[in-house]
Coordinates of C-alpha atoms and ligand atoms in Angstrom, one line a residue:
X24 CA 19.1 9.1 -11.4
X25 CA 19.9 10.2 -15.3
X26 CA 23.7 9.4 -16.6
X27 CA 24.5 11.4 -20.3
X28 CA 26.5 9.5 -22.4
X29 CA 27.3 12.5 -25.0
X30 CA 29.7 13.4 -28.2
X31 CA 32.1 16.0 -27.3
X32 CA 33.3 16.3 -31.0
X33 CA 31.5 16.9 -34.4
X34 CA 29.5 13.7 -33.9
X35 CA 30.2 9.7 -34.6
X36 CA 32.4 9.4 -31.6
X37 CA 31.1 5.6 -31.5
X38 CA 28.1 6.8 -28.7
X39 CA 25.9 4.1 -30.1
X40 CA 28.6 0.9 -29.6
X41 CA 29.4 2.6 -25.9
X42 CA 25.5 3.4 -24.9
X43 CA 24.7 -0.5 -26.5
X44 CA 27.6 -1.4 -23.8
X45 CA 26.6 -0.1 -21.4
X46 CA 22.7 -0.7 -21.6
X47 CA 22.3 -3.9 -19.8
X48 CA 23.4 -1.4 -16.6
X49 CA 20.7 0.8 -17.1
X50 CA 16.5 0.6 -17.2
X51 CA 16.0 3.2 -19.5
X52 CA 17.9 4.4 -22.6
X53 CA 16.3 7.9 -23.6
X54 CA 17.2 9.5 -26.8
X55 CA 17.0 13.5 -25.9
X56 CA 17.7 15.4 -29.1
X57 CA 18.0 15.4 -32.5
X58 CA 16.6 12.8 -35.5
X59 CA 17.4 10.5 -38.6
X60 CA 20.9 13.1 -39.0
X61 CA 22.4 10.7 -36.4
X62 CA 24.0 7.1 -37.5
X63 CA 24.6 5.1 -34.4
X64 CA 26.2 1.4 -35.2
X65 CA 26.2 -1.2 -33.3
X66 CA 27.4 -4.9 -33.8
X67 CA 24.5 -7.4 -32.8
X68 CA 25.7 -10.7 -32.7
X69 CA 27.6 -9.6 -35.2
X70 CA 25.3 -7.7 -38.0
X71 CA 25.7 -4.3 -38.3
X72 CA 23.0 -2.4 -37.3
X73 CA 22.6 1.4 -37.4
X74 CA 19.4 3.4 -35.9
X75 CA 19.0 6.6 -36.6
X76 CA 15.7 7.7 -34.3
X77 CA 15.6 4.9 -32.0
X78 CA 17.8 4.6 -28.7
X79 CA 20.8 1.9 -28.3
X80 CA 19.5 -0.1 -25.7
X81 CA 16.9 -0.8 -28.2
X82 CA 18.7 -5.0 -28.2
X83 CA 19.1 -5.1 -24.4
X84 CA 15.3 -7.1 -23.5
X85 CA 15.7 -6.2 -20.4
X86 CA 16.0 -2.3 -21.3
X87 CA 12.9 0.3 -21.9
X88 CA 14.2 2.6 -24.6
X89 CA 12.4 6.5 -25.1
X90 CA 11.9 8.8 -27.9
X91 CA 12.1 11.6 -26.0
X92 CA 10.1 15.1 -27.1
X93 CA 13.4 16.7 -27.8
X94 CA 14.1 14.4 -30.5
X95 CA 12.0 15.1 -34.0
X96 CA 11.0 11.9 -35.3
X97 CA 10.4 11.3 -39.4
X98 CA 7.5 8.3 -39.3
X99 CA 9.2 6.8 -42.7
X100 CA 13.0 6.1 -41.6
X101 CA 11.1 5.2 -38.1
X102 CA 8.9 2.4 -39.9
X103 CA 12.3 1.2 -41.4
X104 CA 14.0 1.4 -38.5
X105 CA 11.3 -0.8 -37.1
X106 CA 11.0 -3.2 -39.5
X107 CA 14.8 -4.2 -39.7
X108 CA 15.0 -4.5 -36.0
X109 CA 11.6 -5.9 -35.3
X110 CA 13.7 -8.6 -37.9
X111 CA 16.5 -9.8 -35.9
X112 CA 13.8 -11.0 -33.0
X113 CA 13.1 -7.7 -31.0
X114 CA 9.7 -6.7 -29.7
X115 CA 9.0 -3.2 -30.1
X116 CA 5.9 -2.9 -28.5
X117 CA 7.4 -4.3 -25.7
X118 CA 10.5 -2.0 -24.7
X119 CA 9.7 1.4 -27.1
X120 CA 8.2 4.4 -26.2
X121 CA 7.3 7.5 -27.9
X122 CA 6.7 11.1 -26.3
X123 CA 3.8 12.3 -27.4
X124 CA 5.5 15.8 -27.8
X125 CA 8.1 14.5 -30.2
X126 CA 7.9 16.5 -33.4
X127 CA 7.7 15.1 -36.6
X128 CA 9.8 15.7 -40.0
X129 CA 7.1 16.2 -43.2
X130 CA 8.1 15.4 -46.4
X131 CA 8.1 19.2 -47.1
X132 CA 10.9 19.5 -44.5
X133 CA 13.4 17.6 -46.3
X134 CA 12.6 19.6 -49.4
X135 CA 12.6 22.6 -47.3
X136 CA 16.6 21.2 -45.8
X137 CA 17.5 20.4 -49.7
X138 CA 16.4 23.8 -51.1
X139 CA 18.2 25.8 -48.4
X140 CA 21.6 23.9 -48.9
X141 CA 21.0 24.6 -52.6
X142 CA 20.1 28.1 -52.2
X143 CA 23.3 28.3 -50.2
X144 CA 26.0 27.0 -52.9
X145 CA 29.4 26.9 -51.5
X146 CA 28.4 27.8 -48.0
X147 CA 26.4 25.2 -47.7
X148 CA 26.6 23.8 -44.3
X149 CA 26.3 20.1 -45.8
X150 CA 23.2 18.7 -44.1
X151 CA 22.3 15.4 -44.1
X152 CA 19.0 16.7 -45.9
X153 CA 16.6 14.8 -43.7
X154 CA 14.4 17.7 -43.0
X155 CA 16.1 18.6 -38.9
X156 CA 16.9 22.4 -39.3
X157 CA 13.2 23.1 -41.0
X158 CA 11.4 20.4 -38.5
X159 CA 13.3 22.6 -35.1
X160 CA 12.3 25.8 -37.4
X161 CA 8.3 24.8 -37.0
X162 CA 8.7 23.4 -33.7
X163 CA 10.4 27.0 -32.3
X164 CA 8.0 29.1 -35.0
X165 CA 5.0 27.4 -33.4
X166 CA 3.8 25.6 -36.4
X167 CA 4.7 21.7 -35.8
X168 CA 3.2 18.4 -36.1
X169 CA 4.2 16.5 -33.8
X170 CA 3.3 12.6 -32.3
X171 CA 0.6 13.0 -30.4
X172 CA -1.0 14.6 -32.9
X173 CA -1.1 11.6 -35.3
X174 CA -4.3 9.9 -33.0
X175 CA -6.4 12.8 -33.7
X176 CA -8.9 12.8 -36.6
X177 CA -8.1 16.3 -37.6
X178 CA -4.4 15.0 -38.7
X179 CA -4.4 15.0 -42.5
X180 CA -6.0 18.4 -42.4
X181 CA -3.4 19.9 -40.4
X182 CA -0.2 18.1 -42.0
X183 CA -2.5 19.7 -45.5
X184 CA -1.9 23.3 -44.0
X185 CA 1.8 22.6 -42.9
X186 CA 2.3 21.3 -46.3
X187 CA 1.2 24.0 -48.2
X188 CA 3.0 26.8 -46.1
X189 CA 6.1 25.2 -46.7
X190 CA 4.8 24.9 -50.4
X191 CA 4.5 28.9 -50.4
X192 CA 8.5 28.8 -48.5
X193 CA 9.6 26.8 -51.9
X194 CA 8.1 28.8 -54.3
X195 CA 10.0 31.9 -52.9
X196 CA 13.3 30.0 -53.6
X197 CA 15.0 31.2 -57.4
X198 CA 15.4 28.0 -58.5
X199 CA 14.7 26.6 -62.3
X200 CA 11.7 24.9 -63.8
X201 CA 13.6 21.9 -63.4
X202 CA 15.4 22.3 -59.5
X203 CA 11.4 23.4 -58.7
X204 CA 10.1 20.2 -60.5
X205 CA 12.5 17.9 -58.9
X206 CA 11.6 19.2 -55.4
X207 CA 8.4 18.6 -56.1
X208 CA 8.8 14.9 -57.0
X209 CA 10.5 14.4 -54.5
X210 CA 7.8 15.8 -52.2
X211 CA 4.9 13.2 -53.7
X212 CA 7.3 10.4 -53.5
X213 CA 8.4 10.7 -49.7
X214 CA 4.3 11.7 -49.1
X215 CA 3.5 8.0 -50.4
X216 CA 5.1 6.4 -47.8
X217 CA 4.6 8.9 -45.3
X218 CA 0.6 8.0 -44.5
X219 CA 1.8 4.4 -44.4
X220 CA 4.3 4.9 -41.7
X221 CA 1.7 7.2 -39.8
X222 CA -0.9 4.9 -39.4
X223 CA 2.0 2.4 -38.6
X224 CA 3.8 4.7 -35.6
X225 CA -0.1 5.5 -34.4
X226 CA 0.0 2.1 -33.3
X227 CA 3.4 2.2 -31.3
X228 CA 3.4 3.2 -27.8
X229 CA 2.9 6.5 -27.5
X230 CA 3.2 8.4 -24.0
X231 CA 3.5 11.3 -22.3
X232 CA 7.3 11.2 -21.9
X233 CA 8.0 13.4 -19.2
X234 CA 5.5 12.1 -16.6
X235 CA 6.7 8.4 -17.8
X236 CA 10.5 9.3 -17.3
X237 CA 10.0 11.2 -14.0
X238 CA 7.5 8.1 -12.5
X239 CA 10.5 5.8 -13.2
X240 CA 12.8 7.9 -11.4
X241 CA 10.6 8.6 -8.6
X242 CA 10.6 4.8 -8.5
X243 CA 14.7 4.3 -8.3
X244 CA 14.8 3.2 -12.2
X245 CA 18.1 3.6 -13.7
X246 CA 18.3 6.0 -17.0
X247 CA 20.9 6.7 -19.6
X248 CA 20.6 9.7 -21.7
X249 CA 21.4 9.2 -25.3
X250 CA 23.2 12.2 -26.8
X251 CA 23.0 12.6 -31.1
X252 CA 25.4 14.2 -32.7
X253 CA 28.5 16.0 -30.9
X254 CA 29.4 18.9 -28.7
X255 CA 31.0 21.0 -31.3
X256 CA 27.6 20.4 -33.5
X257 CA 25.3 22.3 -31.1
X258 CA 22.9 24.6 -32.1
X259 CA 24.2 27.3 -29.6
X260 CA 28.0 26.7 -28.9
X261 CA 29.2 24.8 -31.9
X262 CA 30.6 26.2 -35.0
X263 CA 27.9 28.0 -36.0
X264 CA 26.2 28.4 -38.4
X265 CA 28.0 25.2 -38.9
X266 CA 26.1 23.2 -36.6
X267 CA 22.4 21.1 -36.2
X268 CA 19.8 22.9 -34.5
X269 CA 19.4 21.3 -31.7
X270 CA 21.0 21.4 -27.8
X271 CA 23.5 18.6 -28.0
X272 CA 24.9 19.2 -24.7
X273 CA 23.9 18.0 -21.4
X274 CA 21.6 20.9 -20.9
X275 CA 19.5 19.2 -23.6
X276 CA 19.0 16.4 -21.7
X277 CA 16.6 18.6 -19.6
X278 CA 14.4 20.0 -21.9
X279 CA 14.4 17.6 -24.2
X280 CA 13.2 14.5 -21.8
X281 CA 11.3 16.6 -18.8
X282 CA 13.9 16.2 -16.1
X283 CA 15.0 18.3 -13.7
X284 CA 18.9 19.0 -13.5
X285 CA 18.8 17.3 -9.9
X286 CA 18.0 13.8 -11.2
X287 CA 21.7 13.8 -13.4
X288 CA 24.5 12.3 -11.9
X289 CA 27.6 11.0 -14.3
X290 CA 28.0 12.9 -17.8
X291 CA 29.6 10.0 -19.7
X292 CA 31.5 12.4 -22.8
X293 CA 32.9 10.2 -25.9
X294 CA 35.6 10.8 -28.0
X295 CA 37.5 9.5 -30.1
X296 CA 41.4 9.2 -29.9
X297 CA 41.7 11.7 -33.1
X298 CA 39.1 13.6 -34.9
X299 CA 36.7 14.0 -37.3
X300 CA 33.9 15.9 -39.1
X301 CA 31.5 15.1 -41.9
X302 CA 29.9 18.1 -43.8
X303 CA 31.2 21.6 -43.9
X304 CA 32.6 24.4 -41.3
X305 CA 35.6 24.6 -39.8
X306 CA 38.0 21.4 -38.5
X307 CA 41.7 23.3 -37.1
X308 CA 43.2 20.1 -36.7
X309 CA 41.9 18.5 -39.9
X310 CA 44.9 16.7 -42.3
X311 CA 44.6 17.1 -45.7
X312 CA 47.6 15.0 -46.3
X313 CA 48.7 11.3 -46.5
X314 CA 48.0 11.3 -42.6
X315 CA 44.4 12.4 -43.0
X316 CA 43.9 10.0 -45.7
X317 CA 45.8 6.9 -43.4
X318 CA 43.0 8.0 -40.4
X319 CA 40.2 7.5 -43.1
X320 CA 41.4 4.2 -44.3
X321 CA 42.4 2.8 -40.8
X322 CA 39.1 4.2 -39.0
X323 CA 36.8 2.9 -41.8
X324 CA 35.6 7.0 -41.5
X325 CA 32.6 7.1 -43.7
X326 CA 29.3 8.4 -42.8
X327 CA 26.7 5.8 -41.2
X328 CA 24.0 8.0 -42.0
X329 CA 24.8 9.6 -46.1
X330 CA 27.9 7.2 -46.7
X331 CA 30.1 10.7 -47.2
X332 CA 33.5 10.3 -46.5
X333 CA 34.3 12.3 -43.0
X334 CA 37.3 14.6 -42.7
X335 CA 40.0 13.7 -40.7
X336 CA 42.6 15.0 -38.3
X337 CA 44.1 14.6 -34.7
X338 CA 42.1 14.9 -31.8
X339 CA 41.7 18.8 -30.7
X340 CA 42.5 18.8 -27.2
X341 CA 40.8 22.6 -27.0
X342 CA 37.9 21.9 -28.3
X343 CA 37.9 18.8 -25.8
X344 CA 38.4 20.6 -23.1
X345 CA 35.7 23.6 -24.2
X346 CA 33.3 20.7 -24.3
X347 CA 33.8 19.1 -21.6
X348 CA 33.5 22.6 -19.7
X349 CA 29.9 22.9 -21.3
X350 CA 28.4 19.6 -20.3
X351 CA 30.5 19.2 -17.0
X352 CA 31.6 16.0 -18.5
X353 CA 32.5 13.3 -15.0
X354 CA 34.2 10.6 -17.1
X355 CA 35.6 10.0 -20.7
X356 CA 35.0 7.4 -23.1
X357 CA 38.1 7.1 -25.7
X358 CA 37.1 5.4 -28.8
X359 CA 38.7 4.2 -31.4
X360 CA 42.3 4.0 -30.4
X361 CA 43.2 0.7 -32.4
X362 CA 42.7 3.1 -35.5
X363 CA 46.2 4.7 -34.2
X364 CA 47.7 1.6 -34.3
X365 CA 48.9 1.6 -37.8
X366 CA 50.8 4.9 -36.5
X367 CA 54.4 5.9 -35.3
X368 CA 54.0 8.9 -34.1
X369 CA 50.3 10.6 -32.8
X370 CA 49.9 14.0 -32.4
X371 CA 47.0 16.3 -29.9
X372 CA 46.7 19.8 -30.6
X373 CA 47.1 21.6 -27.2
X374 CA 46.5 25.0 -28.3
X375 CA 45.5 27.5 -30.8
X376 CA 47.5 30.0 -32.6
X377 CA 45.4 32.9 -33.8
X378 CA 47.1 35.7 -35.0
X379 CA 50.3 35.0 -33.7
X380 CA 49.0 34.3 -30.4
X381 CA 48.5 31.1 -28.6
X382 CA 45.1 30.1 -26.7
X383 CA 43.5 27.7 -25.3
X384 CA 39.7 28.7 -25.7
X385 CA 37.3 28.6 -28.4
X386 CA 37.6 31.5 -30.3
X387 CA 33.4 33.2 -30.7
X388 CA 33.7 32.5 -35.1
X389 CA 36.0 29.7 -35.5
X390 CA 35.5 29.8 -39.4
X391 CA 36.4 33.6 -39.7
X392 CA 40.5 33.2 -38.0
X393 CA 43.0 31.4 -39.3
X394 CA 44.0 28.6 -36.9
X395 CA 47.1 27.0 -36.8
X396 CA 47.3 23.7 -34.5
X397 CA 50.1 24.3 -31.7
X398 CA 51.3 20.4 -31.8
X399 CA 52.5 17.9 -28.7
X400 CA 53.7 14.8 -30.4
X401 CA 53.8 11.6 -28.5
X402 CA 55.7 8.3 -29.6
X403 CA 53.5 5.5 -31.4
X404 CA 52.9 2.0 -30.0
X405 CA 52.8 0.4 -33.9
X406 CA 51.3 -2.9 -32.5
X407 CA 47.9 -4.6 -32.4
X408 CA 46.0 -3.6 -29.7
X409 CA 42.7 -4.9 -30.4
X410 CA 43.8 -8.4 -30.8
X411 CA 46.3 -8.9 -27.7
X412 CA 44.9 -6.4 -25.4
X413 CA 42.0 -7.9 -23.1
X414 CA 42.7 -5.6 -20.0
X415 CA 43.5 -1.6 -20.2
X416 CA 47.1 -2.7 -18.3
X417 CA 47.6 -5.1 -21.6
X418 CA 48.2 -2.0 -23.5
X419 CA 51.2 -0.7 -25.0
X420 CA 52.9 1.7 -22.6
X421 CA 53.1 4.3 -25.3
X422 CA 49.2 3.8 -25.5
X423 CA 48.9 4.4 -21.9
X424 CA 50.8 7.6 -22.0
X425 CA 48.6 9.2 -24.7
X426 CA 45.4 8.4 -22.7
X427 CA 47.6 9.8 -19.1
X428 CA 48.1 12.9 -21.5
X429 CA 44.7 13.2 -22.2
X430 CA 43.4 12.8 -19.0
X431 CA 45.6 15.7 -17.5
X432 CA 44.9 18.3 -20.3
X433 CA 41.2 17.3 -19.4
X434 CA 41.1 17.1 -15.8
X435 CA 38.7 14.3 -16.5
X436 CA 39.4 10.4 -16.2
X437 CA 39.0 8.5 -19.3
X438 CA 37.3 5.4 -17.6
X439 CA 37.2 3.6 -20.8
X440 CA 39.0 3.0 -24.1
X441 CA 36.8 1.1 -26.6
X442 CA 39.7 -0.8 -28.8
X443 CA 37.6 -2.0 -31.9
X444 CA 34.0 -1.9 -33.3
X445 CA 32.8 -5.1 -31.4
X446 CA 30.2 -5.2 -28.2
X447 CA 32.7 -6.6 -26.1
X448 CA 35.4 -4.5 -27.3
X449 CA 35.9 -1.9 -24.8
X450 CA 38.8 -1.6 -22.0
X451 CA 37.7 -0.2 -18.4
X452 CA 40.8 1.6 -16.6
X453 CA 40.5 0.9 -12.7
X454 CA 40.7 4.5 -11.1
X455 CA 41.5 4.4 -7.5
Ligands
GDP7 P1 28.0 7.4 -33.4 O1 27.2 8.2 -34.3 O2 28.7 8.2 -32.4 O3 27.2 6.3 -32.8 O4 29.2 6.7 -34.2 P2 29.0 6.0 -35.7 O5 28.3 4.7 -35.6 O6 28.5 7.0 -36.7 O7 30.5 5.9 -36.1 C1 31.4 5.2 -35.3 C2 32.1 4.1 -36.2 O8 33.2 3.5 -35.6 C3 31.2 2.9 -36.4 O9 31.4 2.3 -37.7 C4 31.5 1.9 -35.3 O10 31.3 0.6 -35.7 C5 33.0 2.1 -35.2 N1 33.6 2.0 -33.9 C6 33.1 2.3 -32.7 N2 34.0 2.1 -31.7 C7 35.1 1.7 -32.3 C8 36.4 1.3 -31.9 O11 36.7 1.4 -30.7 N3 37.3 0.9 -32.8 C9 37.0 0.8 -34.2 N4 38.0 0.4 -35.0 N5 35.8 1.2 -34.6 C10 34.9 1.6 -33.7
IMO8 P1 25.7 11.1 -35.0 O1 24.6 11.1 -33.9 C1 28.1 13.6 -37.6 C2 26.3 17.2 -39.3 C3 26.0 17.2 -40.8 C4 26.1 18.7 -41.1 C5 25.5 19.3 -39.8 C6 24.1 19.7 -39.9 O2 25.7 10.0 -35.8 O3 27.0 11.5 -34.3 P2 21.8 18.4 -40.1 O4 21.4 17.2 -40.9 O5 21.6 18.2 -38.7 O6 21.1 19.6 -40.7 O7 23.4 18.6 -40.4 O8 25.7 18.4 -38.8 N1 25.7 16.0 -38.5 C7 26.4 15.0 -38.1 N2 27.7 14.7 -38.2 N3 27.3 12.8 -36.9 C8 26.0 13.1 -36.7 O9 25.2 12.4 -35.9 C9 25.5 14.2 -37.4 N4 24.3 14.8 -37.4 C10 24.4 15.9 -38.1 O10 27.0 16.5 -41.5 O11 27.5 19.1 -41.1
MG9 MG1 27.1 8.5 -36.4

């Protein structure tokens, strides 16, 4: 069987620290979508690691971990992904497997992601510029690369031909002498190590990943599904055009591993105990006051992937509960909740007011209303949880409440509440 462990927000809902957790349970960690735009950090033995392409069980030696063919997979932050964790003792040829239908991000795609956010201005939908919309935009227009097709001696001339369309897509942009000659650098630096991370990922072990996946199901194997990015991030019911352009719900998991929806059981959806968003597009419970800024300092809230700052605000129990509709989330994982330690008074926003008029659904252009947060404020518990509290009844009965409150907005159990960035961490609430 197939659990999801999935963001239901705008991404960095701590999936990597739970899925790490939890991996020891599982047999087979599977990334399903997206690429190097995620930042997943863990704590091993306490370094800080963060992968970007490779799944979270990737420490666990008993654990395989898959690159699934949804995913699109850049060879150079792969190599370095490699090399750092190939560092701390782990042996990649060992537990790592690549689909062979896993696309791959060019150097001309991350030109192609920088030249549209430029071309964009202040509607710029603040990409992390590693090439993901242009790489889905040649997988869907029929045109990709992808990692099968690195063992085949006809390579370099195709990548050549892929290359030089998007070379004719650059030149169409309006940008000056110097904007073009800057992409163009850029271009021949990233190409330099490209071939050297190619002829290193042609000897990893590549596979075809949906007959592998569906053998070790048909033999009883356990799998976890690793979601990237969040909910409110996907490419069909997030804020678009807001959004990455992939399926970051748990119909992804599907398509973008080669199993069918019978195999999936639990759909493990994280969030964390408040909100946040890095890049641009719409936020309705985001604080731009001394609050907001308190959540940033508290939660550490800067981007693992592009070191941005991310945006702040309460948790949005709407969107939550949207989310959790689309993915048929079983169970919740609250993350994060020592952040609202340092706070008397924590705040959910329980409805939308549009107009004048409250609602609790997603409206179909968040970014063209006006969205005022309809509040319910619940009383802080303004001591240290992380240190004092070993079991979930150790918390603060204020604590509790929030999480109860949660829960019944949801109509989903929140199974776990993860009470600081360490592997062990992480609360489990007995549900009868
Ligand atoms: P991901 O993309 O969903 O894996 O999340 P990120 O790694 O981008 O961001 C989550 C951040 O929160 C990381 O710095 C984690 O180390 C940290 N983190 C995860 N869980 C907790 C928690 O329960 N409490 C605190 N204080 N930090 C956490
Ligand atoms: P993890 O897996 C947070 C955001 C970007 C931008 C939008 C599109 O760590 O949760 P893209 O690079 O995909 O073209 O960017 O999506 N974004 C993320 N935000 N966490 C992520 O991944 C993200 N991956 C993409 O900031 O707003
Ligand atoms: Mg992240």
């Amino acid at each position: 069987m197939v659990d999801v462990l999935l963001g239901l927000q705008w991404g960095d809902e701590g999936k990597g620290k739970i899925v790490d957790y939890f991996a020891g349970k599982y047999d087979v960690i599977a990334r399903f979508q997206g690429g190097p735009n995620a930042g997943h950090t863990l704590y091993v033995d306490g370094q800080k690691v963060v992968l970007h392409t490779i799944p979270s069980g990737v420490f666990h030696k008993n654990t395989i971990n898959l690159i699934g063919n949804g995913v699109v997979l850049d060879p150079v932050t792969f190599k370095k992904e490699c090399d750092k964790i190939s560092s701390l003792g782990v042996d990649l040829k060992r537990n790592l497997f690549i689909a062979e239908r896993t696309h791959i991000i060019v150097p001309s795609h991350r030109a192609l992601d920088k030249a549209s956010e430029l071309s964009k201005g202040s509607e710029k939908i603040g990409s992390t510029l590693k090439g993901i919309g242009p790489a889905y935009m040649d997988k869907t227009g029929r045109n990709g690369l992808r990692v099968g097709d690195v063992l085949r001696s006809d390579f370099n001339e195709r990548y050549a031909k892929l290359k030089e369309k998007h070379q004719h897509l650059l030149a169409g942009y309006d940008f000056t002498a110097e904007v073009k000659a800057e992409i163009a650098k850029d271009i021949a630096e990233w190409e330099a190590e490209f071939f050297d991370a190619v002829s290193y990922l042609k000897q990893m072990n590549i596979v075809n990943g949906e007959y592998f996946i569906n053998e070790k199901l048909q033999a009883g194997k356990k799998v976890l599904a690793e979601g990237a990015q969040g909910s409110m991030l996907d490419v069909d019911f997030g804020t678009y055009p807001f959004v990455t352009s992939s399926s970051t719900i748990s119909a992804g998991v599907c398509s973008g591993l080669g199993v069918a929806p019978k195999w999936i059981k639990e759909v493990i959806g994280v969030t964390k105990a408040y909100c946040t968003r890095v890049g641009s597009g719409p936020f309705p419970t985001e604080l731009h006051d001394a609050t907001g800024e308190k959540l940033r300092a508290e939660g550490n809230e800067f981007g693992a992937t592009t070191g941005r700052p991310r945006r702040c605000g309460w948790i949005d129990l709407v969107a939550l509960n949207y989310t959790c509709m689309l993915s048929g989330v079983t169970q919740l994982v609250m993350t994060k909740s020592d952040v609202l330690d340092a706070f008397d008074e924590v705040h959910a926003c329980t409805a939308y007011e549009i107009n004048g008029q409250q609602t609790k659904a997603m409206p179909y252009q968040l970014n063209e209303n006006e969205v005022k947060p309809v509040w319910e404020k619940y009383k802080g518990w303004s001591d240290e949880t992380a240190a004092k509290s070993k079991h979930f009844n150790e918390l603060p009965a204020e604590m509790k409440s929030f999480v109860k409150a949660v829960e019944s907005y949801l109509h989903v159990p929140v199974k776990f509440v993860s009470n600081g960035p360490g592997r062990d961490q992480i609360l489990e609430q007995e549900i009868a």
